[in-house]
Structure formats: structure tokens, C-alpha cells
PDB file of C-alpha atoms and ligand atoms in Angstrom:
ATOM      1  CA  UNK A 516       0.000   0.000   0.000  1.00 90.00           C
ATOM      2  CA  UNK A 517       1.631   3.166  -1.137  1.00 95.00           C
ATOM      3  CA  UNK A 518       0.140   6.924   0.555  1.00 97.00           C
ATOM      4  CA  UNK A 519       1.463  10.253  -0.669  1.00 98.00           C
ATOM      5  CA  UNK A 520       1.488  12.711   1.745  1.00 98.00           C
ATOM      6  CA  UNK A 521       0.606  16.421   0.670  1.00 98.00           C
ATOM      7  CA  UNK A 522       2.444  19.215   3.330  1.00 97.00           C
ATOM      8  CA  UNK A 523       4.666  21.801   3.749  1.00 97.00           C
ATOM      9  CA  UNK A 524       5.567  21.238   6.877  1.00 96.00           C
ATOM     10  CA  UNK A 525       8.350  19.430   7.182  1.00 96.00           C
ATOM     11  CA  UNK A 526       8.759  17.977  10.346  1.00 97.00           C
ATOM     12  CA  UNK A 527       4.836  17.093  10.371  1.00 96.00           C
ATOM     13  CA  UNK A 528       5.427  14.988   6.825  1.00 97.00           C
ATOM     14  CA  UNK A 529       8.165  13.727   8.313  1.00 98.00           C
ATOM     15  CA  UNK A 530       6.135  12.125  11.343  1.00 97.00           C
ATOM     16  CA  UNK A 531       3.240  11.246   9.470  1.00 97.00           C
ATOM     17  CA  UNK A 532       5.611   8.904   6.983  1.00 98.00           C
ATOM     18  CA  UNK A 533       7.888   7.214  10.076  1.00 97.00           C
ATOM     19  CA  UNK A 534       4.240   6.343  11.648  1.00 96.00           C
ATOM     20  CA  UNK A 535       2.772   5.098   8.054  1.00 97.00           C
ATOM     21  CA  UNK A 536       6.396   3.416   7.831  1.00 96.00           C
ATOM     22  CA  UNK A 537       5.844   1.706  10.981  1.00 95.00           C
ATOM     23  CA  UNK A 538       3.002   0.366   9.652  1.00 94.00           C
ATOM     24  CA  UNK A 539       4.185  -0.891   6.526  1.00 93.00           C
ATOM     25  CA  UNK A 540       3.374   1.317   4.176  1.00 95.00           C
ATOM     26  CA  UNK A 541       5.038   2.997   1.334  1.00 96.00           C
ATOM     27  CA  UNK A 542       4.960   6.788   1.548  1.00 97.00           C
ATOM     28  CA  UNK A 543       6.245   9.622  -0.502  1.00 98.00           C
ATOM     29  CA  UNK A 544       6.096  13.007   0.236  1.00 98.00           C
ATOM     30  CA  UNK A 545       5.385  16.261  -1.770  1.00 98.00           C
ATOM     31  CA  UNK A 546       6.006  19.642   0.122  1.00 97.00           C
ATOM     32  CA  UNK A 547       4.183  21.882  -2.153  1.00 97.00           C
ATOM     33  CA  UNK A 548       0.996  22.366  -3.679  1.00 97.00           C
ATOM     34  CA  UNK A 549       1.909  21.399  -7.719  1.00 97.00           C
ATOM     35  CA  UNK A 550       4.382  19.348  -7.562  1.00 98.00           C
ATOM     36  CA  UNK A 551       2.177  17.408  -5.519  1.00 98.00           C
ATOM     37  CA  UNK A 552      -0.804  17.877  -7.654  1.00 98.00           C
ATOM     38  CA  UNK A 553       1.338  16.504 -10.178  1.00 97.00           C
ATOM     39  CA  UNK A 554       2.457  13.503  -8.833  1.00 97.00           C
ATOM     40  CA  UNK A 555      -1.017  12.234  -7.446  1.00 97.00           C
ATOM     41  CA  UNK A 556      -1.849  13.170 -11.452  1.00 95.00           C
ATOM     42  CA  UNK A 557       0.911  10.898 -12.764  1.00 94.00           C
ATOM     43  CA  UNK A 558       1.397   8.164  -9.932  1.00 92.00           C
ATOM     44  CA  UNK A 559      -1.229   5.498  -8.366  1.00 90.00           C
ATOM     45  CA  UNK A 560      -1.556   5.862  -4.741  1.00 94.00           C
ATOM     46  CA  UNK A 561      -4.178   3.950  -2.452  1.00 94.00           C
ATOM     47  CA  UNK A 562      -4.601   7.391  -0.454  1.00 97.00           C
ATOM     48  CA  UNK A 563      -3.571  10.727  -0.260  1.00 98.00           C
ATOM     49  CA  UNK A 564      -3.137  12.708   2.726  1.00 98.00           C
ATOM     50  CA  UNK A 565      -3.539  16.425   1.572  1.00 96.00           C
ATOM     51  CA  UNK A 566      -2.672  19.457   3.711  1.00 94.00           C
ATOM     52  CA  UNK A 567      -4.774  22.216   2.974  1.00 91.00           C
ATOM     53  CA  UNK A 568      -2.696  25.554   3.332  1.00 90.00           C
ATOM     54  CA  UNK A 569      -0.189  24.856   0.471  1.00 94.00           C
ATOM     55  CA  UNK A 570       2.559  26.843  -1.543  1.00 94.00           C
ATOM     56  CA  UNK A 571       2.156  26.820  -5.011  1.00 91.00           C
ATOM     57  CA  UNK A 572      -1.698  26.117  -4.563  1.00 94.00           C
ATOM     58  CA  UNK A 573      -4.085  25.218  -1.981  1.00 91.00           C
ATOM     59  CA  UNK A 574      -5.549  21.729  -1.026  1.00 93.00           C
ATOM     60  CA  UNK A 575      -8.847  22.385  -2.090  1.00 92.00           C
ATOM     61  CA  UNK A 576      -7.997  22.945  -5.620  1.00 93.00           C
ATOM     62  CA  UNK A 577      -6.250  20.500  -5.884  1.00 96.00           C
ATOM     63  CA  UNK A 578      -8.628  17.766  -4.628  1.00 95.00           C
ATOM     64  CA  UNK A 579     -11.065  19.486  -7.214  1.00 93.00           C
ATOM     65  CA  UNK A 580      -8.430  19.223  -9.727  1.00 95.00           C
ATOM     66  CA  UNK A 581      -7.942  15.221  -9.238  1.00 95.00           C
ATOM     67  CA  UNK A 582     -11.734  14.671  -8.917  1.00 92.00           C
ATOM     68  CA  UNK A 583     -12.335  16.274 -12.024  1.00 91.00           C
ATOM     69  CA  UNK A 584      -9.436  14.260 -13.535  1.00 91.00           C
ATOM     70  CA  UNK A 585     -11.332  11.041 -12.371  1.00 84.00           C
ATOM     71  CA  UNK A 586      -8.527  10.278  -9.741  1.00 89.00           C
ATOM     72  CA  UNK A 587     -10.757   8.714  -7.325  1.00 85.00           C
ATOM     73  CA  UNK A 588      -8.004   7.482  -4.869  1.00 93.00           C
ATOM     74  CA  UNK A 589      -9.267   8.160  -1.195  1.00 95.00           C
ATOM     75  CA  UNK A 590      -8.321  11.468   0.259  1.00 96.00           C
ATOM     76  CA  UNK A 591      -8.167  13.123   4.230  1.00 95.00           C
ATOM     77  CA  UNK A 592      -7.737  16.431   4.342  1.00 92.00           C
ATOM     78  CA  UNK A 593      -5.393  17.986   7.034  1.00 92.00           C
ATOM     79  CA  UNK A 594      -6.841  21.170   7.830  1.00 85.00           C
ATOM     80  CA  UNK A 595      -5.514  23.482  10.441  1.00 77.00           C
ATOM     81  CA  UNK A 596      -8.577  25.448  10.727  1.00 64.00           C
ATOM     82  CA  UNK A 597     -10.957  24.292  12.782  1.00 63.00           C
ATOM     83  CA  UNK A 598     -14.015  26.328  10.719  1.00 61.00           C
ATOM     84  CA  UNK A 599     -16.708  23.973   9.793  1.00 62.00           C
ATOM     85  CA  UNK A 600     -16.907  25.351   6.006  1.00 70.00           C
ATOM     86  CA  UNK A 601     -13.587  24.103   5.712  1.00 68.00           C
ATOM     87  CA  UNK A 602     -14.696  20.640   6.428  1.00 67.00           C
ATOM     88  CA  UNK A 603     -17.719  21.221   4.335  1.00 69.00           C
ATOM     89  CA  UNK A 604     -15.805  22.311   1.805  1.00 72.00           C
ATOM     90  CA  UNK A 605     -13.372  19.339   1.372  1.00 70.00           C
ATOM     91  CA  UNK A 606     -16.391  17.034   1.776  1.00 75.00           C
ATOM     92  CA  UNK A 607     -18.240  18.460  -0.446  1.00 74.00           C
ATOM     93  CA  UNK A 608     -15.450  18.488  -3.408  1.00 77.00           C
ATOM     94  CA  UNK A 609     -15.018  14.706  -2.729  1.00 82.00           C
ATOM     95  CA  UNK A 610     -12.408  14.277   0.723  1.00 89.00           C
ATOM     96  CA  UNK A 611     -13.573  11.062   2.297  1.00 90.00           C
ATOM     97  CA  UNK A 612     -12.755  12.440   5.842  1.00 89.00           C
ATOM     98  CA  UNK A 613     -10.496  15.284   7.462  1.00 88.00           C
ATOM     99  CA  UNK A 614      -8.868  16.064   9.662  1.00 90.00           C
ATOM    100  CA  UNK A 615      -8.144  18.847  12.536  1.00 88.00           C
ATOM    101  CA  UNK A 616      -4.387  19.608  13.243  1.00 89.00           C
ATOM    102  CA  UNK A 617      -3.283  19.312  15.903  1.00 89.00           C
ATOM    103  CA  UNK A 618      -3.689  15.317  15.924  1.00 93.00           C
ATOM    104  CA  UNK A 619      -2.341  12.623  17.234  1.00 94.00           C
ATOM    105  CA  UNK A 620      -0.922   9.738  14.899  1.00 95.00           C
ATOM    106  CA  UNK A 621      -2.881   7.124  16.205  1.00 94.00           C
ATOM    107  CA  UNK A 622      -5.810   8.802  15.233  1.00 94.00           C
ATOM    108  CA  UNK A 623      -4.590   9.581  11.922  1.00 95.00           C
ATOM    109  CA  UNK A 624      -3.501   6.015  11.466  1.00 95.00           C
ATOM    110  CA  UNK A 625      -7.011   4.452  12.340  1.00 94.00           C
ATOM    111  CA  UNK A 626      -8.554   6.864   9.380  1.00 94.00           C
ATOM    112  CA  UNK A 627      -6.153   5.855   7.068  1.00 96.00           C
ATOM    113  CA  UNK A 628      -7.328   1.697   8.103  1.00 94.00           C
ATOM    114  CA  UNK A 629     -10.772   2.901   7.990  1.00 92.00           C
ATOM    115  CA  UNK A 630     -10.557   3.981   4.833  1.00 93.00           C
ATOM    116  CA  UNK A 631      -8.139   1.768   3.129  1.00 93.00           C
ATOM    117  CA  UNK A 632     -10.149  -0.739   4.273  1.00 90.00           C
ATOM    118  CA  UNK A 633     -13.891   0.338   2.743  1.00 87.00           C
ATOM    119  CA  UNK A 634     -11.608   1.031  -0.338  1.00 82.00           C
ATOM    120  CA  UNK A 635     -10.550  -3.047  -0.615  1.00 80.00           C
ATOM    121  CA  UNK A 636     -13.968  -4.342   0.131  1.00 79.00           C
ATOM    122  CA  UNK A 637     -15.168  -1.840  -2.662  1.00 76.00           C
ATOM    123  CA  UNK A 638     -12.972  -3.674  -4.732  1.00 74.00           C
ATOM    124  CA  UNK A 639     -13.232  -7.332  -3.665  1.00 75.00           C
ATOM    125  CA  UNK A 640     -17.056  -6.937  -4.122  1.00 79.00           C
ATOM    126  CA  UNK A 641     -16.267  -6.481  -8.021  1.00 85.00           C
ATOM    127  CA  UNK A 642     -14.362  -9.502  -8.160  1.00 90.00           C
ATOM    128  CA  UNK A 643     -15.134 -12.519 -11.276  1.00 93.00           C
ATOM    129  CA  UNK A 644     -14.095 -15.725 -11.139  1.00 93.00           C
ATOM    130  CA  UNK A 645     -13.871 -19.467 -13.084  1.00 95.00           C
ATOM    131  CA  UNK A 646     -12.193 -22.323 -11.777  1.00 95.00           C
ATOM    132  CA  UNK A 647      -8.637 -20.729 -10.690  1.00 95.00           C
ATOM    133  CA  UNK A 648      -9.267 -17.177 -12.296  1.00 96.00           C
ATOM    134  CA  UNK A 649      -9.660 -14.214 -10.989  1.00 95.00           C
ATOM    135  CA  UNK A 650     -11.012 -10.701 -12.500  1.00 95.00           C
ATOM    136  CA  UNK A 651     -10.558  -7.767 -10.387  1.00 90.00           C
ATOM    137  CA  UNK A 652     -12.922  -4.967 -11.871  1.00 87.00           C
ATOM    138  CA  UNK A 653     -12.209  -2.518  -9.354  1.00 80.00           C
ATOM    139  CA  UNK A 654      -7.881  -2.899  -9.760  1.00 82.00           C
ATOM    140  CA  UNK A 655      -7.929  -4.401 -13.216  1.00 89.00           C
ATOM    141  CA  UNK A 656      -5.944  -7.116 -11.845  1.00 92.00           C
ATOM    142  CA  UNK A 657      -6.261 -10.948 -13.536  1.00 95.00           C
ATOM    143  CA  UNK A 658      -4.706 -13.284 -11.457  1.00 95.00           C
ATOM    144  CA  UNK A 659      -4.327 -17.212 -10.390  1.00 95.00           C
ATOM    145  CA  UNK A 660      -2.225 -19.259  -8.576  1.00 90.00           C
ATOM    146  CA  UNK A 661      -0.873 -16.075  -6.433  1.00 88.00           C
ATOM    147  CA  UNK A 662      -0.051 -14.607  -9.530  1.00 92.00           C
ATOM    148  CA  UNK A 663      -1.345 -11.078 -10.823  1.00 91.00           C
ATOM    149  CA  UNK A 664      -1.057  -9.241 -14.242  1.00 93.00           C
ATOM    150  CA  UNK A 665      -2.837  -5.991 -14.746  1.00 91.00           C
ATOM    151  CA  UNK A 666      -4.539  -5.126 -17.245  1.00 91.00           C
ATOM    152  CA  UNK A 667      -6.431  -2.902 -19.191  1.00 82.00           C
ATOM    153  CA  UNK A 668      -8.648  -1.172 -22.188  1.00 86.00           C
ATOM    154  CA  UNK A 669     -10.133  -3.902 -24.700  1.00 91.00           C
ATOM    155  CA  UNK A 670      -8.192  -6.671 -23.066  1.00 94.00           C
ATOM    156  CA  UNK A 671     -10.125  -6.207 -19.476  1.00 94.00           C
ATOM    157  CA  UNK A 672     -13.396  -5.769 -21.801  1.00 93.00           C
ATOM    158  CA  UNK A 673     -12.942  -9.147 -23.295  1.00 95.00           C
ATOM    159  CA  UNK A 674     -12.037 -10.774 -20.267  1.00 96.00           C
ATOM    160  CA  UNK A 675     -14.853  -9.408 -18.522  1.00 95.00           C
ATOM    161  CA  UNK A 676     -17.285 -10.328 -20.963  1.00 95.00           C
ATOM    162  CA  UNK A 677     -16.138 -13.686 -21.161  1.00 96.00           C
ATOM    163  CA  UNK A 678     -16.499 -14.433 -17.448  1.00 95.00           C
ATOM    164  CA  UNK A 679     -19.767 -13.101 -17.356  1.00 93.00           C
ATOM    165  CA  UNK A 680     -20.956 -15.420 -20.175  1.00 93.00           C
ATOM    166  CA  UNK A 681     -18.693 -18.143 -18.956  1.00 92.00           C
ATOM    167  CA  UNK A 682     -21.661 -20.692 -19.115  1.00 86.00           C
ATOM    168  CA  UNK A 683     -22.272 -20.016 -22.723  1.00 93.00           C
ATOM    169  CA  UNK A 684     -20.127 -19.118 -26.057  1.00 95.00           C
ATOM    170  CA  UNK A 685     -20.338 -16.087 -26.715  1.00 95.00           C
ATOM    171  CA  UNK A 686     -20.271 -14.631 -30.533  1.00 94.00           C
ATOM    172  CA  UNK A 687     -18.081 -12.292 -32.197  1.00 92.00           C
ATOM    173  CA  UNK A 688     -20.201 -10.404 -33.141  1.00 91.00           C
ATOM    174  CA  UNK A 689     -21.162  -9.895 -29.428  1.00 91.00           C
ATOM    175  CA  UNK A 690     -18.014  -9.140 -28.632  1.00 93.00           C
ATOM    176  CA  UNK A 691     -17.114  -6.902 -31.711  1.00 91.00           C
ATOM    177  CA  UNK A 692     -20.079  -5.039 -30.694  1.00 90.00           C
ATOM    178  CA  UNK A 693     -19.513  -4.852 -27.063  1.00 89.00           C
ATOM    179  CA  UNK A 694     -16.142  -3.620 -27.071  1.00 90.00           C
ATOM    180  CA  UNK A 695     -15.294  -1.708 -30.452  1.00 88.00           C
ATOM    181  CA  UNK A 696     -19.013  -0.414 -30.907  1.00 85.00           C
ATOM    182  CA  UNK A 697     -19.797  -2.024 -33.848  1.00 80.00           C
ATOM    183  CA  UNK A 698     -19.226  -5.294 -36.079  1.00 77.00           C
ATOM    184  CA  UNK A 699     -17.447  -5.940 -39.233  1.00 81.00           C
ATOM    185  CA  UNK A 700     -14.493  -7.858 -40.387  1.00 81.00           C
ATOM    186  CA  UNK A 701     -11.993  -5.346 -38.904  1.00 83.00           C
ATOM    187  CA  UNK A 702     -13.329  -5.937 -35.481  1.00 84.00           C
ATOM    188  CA  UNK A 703     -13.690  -9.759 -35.993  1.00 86.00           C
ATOM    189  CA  UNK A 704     -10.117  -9.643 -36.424  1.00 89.00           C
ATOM    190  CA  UNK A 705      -9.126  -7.501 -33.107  1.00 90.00           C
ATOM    191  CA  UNK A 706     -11.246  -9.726 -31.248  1.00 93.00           C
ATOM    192  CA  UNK A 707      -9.005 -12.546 -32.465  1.00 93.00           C
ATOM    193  CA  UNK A 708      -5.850 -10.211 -31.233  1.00 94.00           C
ATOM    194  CA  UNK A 709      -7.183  -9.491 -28.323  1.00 95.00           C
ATOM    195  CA  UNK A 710      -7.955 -13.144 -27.540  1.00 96.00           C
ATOM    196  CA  UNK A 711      -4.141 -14.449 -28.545  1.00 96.00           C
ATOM    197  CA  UNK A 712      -3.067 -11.641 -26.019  1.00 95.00           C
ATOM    198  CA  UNK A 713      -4.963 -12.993 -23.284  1.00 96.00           C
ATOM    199  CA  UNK A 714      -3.961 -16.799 -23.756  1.00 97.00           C
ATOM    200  CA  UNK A 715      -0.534 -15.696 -23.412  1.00 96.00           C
ATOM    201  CA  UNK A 716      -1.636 -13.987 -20.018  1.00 96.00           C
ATOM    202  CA  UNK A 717      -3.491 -17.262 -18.520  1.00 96.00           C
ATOM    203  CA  UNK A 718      -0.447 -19.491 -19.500  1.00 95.00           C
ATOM    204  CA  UNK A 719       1.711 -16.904 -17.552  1.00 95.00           C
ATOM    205  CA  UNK A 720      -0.481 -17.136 -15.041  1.00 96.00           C
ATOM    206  CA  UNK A 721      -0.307 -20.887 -15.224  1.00 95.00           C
ATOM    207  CA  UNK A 722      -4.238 -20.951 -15.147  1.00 96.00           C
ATOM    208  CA  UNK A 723      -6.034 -24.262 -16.336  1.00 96.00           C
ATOM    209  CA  UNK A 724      -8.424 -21.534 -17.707  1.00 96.00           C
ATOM    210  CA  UNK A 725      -8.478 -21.980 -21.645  1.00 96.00           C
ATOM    211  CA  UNK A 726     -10.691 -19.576 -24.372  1.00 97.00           C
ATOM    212  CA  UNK A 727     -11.558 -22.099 -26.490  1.00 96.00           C
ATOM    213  CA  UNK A 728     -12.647 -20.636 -30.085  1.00 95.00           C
ATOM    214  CA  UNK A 729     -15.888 -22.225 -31.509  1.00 92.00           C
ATOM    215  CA  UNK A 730     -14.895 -22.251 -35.334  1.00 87.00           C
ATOM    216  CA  UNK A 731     -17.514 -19.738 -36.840  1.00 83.00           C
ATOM    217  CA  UNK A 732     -19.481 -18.661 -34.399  1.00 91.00           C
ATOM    218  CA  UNK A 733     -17.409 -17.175 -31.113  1.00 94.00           C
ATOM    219  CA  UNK A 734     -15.248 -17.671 -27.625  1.00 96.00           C
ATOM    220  CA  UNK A 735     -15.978 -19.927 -24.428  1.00 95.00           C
ATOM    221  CA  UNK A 736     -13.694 -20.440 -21.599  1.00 96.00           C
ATOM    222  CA  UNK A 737     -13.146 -23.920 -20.484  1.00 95.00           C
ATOM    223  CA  UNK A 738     -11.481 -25.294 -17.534  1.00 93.00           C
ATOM    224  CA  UNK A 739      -8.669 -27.762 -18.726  1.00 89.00           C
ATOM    225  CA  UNK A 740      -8.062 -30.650 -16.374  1.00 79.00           C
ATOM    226  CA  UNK A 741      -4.049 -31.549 -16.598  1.00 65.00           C
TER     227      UNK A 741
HETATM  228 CA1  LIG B1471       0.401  23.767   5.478  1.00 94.34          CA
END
């Protein structure tokens, strides 16, 4: 679990990442405004902590700036003010809690498992399986025998489609449809790309799952048994 922590003070980052540290977690620390809107921007984090008096710019833009980006990593606010509009505010722009420096790190610690924790059972709920595969929706993880591969774009579409049909073949034209918007021989084709790139992920992943091809009408996956 990696956290980047947003604040210019110093010696108050500094705290905050020995205590995550403690814990076992990765941290990285920004000490102004930009840079650290940048880096939440360009890096995946499973939460932010975000101060809100900044250089450069504030904490409330930029927890409107990564909402509007569709960053939707969890975020507490650190706010020094103890106004209520301030906590409104952050609430309102998407924070999922805040909270009022001074602190102590035990209490910022149990937020941070509070959170991270609704934020895994969010994504175990959106989780498909067959036989020794796994889809996560929510991470756009594949992954079996302890093993996971990300990934993404038409290749998580096709997976995902398949699992939820797993009972049935589905048809090209299905999945033409489904993931490129329409049909034709040009998609009929990147279906069959996309499919060769996904066998090559289940035998990495050493998964007895198969997608067997049903000559001339679509895809199944089978469970192979040795
Ligand atoms: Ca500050």
C-alpha cells in the first residue's frame, strides 16, 4: 500500500511517513501544492493525505483538480482550521474524511485503516471468477495461482465479458459489438488479437483456464483438467 502525503511542513510529513512506515506502508512526500498535484496526477496511490494551506496552490484545488481528472483514490484532508466550512468544503469536493491539526498519529492512522479498508472491500465486491481465475474490476488485476497481471482497455473488456458469459459461447459479433461499438471484419479480427493476447496472459499465469474458439461462431472459456 503506497500513501502520498501532501504538506509543507516538514517535520509534520516527516512524522506522518515514520508512523505510516511503521506500519508498513510505502509513503512519498510532496512539500508543495503542484508538484504534488502533479504527482497524485501521474502516480497510483491507495490514499492521499492532503494538507490544505499549500505553496504553489491550496488543497482544495487540488482535490477538485484530481476529482475532475477522475482520480478517485481516497483522500483526508489535514486542515488546520478548525471552521466547519472548511470541512464542508473538502467534503463536499469529494475528501472522504479530514482532519483537525493538531492530531495525534494514532488517530490519523485508524482513518487511514478505515478507509483503506472500505476502499478493498469496494474492490473485492467487483471480483469474477472461473475455476482458478480471478477478474478484479475494481484494480484491473487478472490473477491465479498467487499470480497477478494488470490489465487494461479492450483486453479487461474481453475478459470481462467472457467471465460473465462463462456458461455459454459467446459470438463475435457480441463481442465486436460490445467492445469496439460495432461489427465488421476489422473488429472480428481484433477480437481474435485481443484473444491471442490474453492466452498468453493465462499461460503466464499458469491458469487451467483456456478460451476455447468455436470455429464460426465465437469464444468460451473452459477449464482444462491436466
Ligand atoms: Ca500547510
Amino acid at each position: 500500500m503506497k500513501i502520498l502525503i501532501i504538506e509543507d511542513e516538514y517535520s509534520l510529513a516527516d512524522a506522518i511517513a515514520e508512523t505510516l512506515q511503521k506500519e508498513k506502508f510505502g509513503v512519498n512526500i510532496i512539500t508543495n501544492g503542484e508538484d504534488g498535484e502533479n504527482e497524485a496526477l501521474t502516480n497510483v496511490y491507495d490514499l492521499i493525505i492532503l494538507d490544505v494551506m499549500l505553496p504553489n496552490k491550496d488543497g482544495f484545488e487540488i482535490l477538485k483538480n484530481l476529482r475532475k481528472e477522475k482520480i478517485d483514490t481516497p483522500i483526508i484532508m489535514l486542515t488546520a482550521k478548525l471552521e466547519m466550512t472548511d470541512k464542508l468544503n473538502g467534503l463536499e469536493h469529494g475528501a472522504d474524511d479530514y482532519i483537525t491539526k493538531p492530531f495525534h498519529m494514532r488517530e490519523l492512522i485508524a482513518r487511514v485503516k478505515v478507509i483503506l479498508k472500505r476502499k478493498t472491500n469496494i474492490e473485492n465486491t467487483n471480483v469474477l471468477e472461473y475455476s482458478d481465475l480471478k477478474l478484479n474490476l475494481g484494480t484491473g488485476k487478472m490473477s491465479s495461482n498467487n499470480t497477478e497481471i494488470a490489465i487494461n482497455g479492450k483486453e479487461l473488456d474481453l475478459l470481462e465479458i467472457l467471465l460473465l458469459n462463462r456458461n455459454q459461447i459467446t459470438s463475435r459479433e457480441i463481442l465486436a459489438n460490445k467492445i469496439w461499438g460495432y461489427n465488421s471484419e476489422t473488429e472480428y479480427n481484433n477480437v481474435e488479437v485481443y484473444v491471442s493476447f490474453l492466452r498468453k496472459k493465462l499461460k503466464l499465469l499458469k491458469s487451467k483456464v483456456k478460451i476455447k474458439a468455436v470455429r464460426g461462431i465465437g469464444y468460451k472459456l473452459e477449464e482444462e483438467n491436466d
